[in-house]
XYZ file of C-alpha atoms in Angstrom:
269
model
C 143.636 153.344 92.659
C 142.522 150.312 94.012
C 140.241 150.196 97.785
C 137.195 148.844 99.116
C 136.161 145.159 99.227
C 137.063 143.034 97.027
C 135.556 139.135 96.938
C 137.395 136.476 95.975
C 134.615 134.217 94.630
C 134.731 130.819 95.420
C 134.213 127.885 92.456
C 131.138 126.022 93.679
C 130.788 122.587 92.368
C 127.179 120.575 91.854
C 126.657 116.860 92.761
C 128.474 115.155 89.605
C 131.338 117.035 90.457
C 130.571 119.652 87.501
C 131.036 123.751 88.454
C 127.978 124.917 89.232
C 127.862 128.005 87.229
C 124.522 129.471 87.957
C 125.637 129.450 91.769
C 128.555 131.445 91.003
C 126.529 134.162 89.069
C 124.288 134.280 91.975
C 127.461 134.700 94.406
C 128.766 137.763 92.256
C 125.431 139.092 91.780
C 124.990 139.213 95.598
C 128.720 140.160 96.850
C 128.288 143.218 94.660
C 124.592 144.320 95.419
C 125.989 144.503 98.985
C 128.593 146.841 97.550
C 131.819 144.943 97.101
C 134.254 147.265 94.751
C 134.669 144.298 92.837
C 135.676 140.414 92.379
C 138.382 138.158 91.803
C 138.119 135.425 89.283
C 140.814 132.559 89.673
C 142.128 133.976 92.955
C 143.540 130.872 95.653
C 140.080 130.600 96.756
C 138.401 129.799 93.681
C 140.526 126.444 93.502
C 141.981 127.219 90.145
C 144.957 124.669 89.975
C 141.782 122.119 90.213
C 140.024 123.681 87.105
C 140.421 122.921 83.588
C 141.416 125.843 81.185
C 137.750 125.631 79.887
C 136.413 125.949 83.118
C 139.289 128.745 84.018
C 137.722 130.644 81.085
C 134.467 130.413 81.773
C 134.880 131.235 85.452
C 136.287 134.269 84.129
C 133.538 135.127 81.632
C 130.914 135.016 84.305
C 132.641 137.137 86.633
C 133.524 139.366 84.023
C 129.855 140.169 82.597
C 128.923 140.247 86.551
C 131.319 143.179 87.239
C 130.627 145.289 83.909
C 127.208 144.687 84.817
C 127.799 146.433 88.430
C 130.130 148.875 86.948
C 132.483 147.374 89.460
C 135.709 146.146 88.689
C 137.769 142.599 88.096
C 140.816 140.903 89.036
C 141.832 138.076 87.209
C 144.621 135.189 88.865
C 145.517 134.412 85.253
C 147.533 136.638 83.432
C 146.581 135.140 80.441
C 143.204 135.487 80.684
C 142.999 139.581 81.660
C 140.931 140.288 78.375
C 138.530 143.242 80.290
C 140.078 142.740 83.445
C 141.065 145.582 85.968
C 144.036 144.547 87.038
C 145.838 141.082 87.100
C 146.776 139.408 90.792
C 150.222 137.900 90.387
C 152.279 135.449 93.384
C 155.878 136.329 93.885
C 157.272 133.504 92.641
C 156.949 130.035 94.886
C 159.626 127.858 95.737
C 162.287 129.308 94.077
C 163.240 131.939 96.342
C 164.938 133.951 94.366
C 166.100 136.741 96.518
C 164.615 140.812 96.326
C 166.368 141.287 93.320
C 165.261 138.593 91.319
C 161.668 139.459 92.248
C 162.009 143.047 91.444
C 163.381 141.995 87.401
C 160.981 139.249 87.647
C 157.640 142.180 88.470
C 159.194 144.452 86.213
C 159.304 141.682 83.247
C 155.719 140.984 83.399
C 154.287 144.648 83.943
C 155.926 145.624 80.896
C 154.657 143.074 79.226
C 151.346 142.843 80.457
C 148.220 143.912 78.907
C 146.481 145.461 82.775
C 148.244 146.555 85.651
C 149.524 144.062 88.315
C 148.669 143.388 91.683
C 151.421 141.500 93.549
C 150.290 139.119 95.692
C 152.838 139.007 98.736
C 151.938 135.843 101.169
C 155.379 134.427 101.940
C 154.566 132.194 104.075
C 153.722 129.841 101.111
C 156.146 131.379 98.388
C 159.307 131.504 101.013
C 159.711 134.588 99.802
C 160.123 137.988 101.871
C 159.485 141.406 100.827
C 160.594 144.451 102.476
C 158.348 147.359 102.258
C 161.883 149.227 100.142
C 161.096 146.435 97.324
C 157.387 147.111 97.710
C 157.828 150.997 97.115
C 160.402 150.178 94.600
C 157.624 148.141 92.233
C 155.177 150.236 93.312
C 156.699 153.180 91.564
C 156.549 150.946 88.109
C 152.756 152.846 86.255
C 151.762 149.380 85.609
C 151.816 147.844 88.976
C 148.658 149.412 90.691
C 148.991 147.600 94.289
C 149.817 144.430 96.643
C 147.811 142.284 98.083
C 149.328 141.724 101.568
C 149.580 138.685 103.270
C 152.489 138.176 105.855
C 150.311 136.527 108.483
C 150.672 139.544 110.734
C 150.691 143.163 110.922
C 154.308 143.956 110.374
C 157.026 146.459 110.642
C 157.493 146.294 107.132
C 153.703 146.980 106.512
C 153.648 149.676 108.967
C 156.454 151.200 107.069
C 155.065 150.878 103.725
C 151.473 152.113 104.375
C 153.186 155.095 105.938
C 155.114 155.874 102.579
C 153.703 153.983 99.809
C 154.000 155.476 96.040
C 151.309 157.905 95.158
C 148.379 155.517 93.391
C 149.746 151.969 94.912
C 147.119 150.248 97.049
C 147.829 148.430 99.692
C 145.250 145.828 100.392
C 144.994 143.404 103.128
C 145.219 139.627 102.301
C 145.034 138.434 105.829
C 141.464 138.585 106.943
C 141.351 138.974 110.953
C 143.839 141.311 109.949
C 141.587 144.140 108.051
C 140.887 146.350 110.976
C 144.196 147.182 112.292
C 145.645 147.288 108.646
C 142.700 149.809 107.816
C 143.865 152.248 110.718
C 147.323 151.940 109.751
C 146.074 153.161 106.118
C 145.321 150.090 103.760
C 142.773 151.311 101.042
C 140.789 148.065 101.324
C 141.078 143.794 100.932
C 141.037 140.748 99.393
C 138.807 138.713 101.877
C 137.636 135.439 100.835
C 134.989 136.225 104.266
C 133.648 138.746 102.591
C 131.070 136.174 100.544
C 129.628 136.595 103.942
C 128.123 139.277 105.577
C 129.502 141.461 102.447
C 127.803 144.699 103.378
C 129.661 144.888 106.722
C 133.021 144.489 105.428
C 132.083 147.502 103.208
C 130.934 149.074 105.675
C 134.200 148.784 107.875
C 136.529 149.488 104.546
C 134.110 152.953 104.614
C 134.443 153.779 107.925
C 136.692 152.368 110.205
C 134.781 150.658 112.853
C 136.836 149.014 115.853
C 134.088 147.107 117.584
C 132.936 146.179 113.566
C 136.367 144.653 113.330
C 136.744 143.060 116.163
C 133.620 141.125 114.903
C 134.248 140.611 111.615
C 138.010 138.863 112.806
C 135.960 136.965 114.794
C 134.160 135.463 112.227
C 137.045 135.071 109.790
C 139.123 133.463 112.219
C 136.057 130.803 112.384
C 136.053 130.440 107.853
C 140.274 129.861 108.549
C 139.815 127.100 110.667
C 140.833 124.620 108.018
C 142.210 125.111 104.727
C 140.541 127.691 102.849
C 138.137 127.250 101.034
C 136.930 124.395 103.057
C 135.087 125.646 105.683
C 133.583 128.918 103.569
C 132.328 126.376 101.541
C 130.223 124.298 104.397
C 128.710 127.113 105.721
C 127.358 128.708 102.270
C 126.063 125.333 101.294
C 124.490 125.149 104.856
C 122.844 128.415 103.955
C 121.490 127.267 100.727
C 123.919 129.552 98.365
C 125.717 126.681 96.854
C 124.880 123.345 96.055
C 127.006 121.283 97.620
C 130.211 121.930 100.114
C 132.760 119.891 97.585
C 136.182 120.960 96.828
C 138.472 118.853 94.370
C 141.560 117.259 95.726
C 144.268 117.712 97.284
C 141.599 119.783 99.802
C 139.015 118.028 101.134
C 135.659 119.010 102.591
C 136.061 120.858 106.332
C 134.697 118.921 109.122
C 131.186 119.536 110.352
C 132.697 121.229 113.815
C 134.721 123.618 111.896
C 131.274 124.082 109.748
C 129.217 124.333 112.724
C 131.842 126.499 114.700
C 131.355 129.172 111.599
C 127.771 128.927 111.618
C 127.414 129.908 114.887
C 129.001 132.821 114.771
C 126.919 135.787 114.881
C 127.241 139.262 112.701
């Protein structure tokens, strides 16, 4: 079973525009001393429709030999690049919106044919696509599709109802990062939280032991990293802290203002 903290690392880039790779190994190295359960390599943070399938692989190879060196574990965004991976973290399909049955043949296609168990990755607010927690349970009963990643932009009915009868060894893990706390008390085993490159050991903490003042905190400073498209403003404020080398994205995002930056910044743990 899937719980705890799990990082979704950003890609860092360097001044010519290159990804800077020895940033990223420091970024695992550090999210996982500070006792994140493990990373995610090629997740919507990391920017991977901007990276080349060379860089894609490497990404994956770095976060790979940082997680077996942790013992912790990995979650790739690419299914075909799970070689060693934990699990894989799959999107209901975008755009399409092909109704709850076509998602459940579509789930059920790939887990049988994948090589690690899936994570579906249920933010419909981008795909258009709707889940009810029935269609959850339903995948969750398939052995090779090990949790969601939940992402509905609020805590729902339908996540109230499926945290309070999910299938025995599917995780529910929050997606929406102000949103940890109260999903945590309802009985999510952990999250996805691109603000967890920050202040890592507190999010642990709070996944531990559930800590309402913690939370309210910890929101607080995730609502500051959402200000802007993610990864924009994580971005400023761990090249303001000297972790990265520069704040660049690649289009179609585009660097966070220095308020949003300096809003972030000035939050305090």
């Amino acid at each position: 079973m899937l719980s705890g903290i799990y990082v979704p690392l950003i890609t860092p880039f360097d001044e010519s525009g290159a990804v800077a790779y020895a940033a990223l190994e420091k970024l695992a190295a550090s999210v996982l001393d500070q006792g994140a359960a493990g990373l995610v390599a090629l997740g919507t943070t990391g920017e991977p429709s901007a990276l080349s399938a060379a860089e894609r692989r490497t990404v994956v190879a770095i976060c790979g030999e940082a997680a077996r060196s942790y013992g912790a574990q990995l979650i790739v965004g690419d299914l075909q690049l799970v070689e060693g991976a934990t699990a894989a973290l799959v999107t209901v399909p975008a755009f399409v919106r092909p109704g709850e049955r076509g998602v459940i043949a579509h789930f059920e296609h790939l887990a049988e044919r994948s090589q690690v168990p899936l994570v579906i990755y249920h933010i419909p607010y981008r795909t258009g696509q709707p889940l009810t927690a029935a269609v959850l349970r339903r995948l969750g009963e398939h052995p090779m599709i090990a949790g969601v990643k939940y992402a509905t932009g609020s805590v729902d009915q339908d996540a109230v109802a499926l945290l309070g009868e999910a299938p025995s060894g599917f995780s529910v893990l929050t997606g929406d990062d102000v949103y940890l706390s109260p999903m945590l008390a309802l009985g999510a085993s952990g999250g996805i939280l691109a603000s967890a490159h920050l202040h890592t050991s507190s999010f642990v903490s709070m996944a531990a032991s559930w800590d309402r003042a913690l939370g309210h905190r910890l929101a607080a400073m995730s609502a500051t990293l959402f200000a802007e498209p993610n990864p924009t403003v994580l971005k400023g404020v761990l090249h303001a802290k000297g972790l990265i080398p520069t704040p660049d994205v690649r289009l179609p995002l585009v660097p966070a203002t220095a308020e949003s930056v300096a809003r972030a910044l000035d939050w305090g743990a």
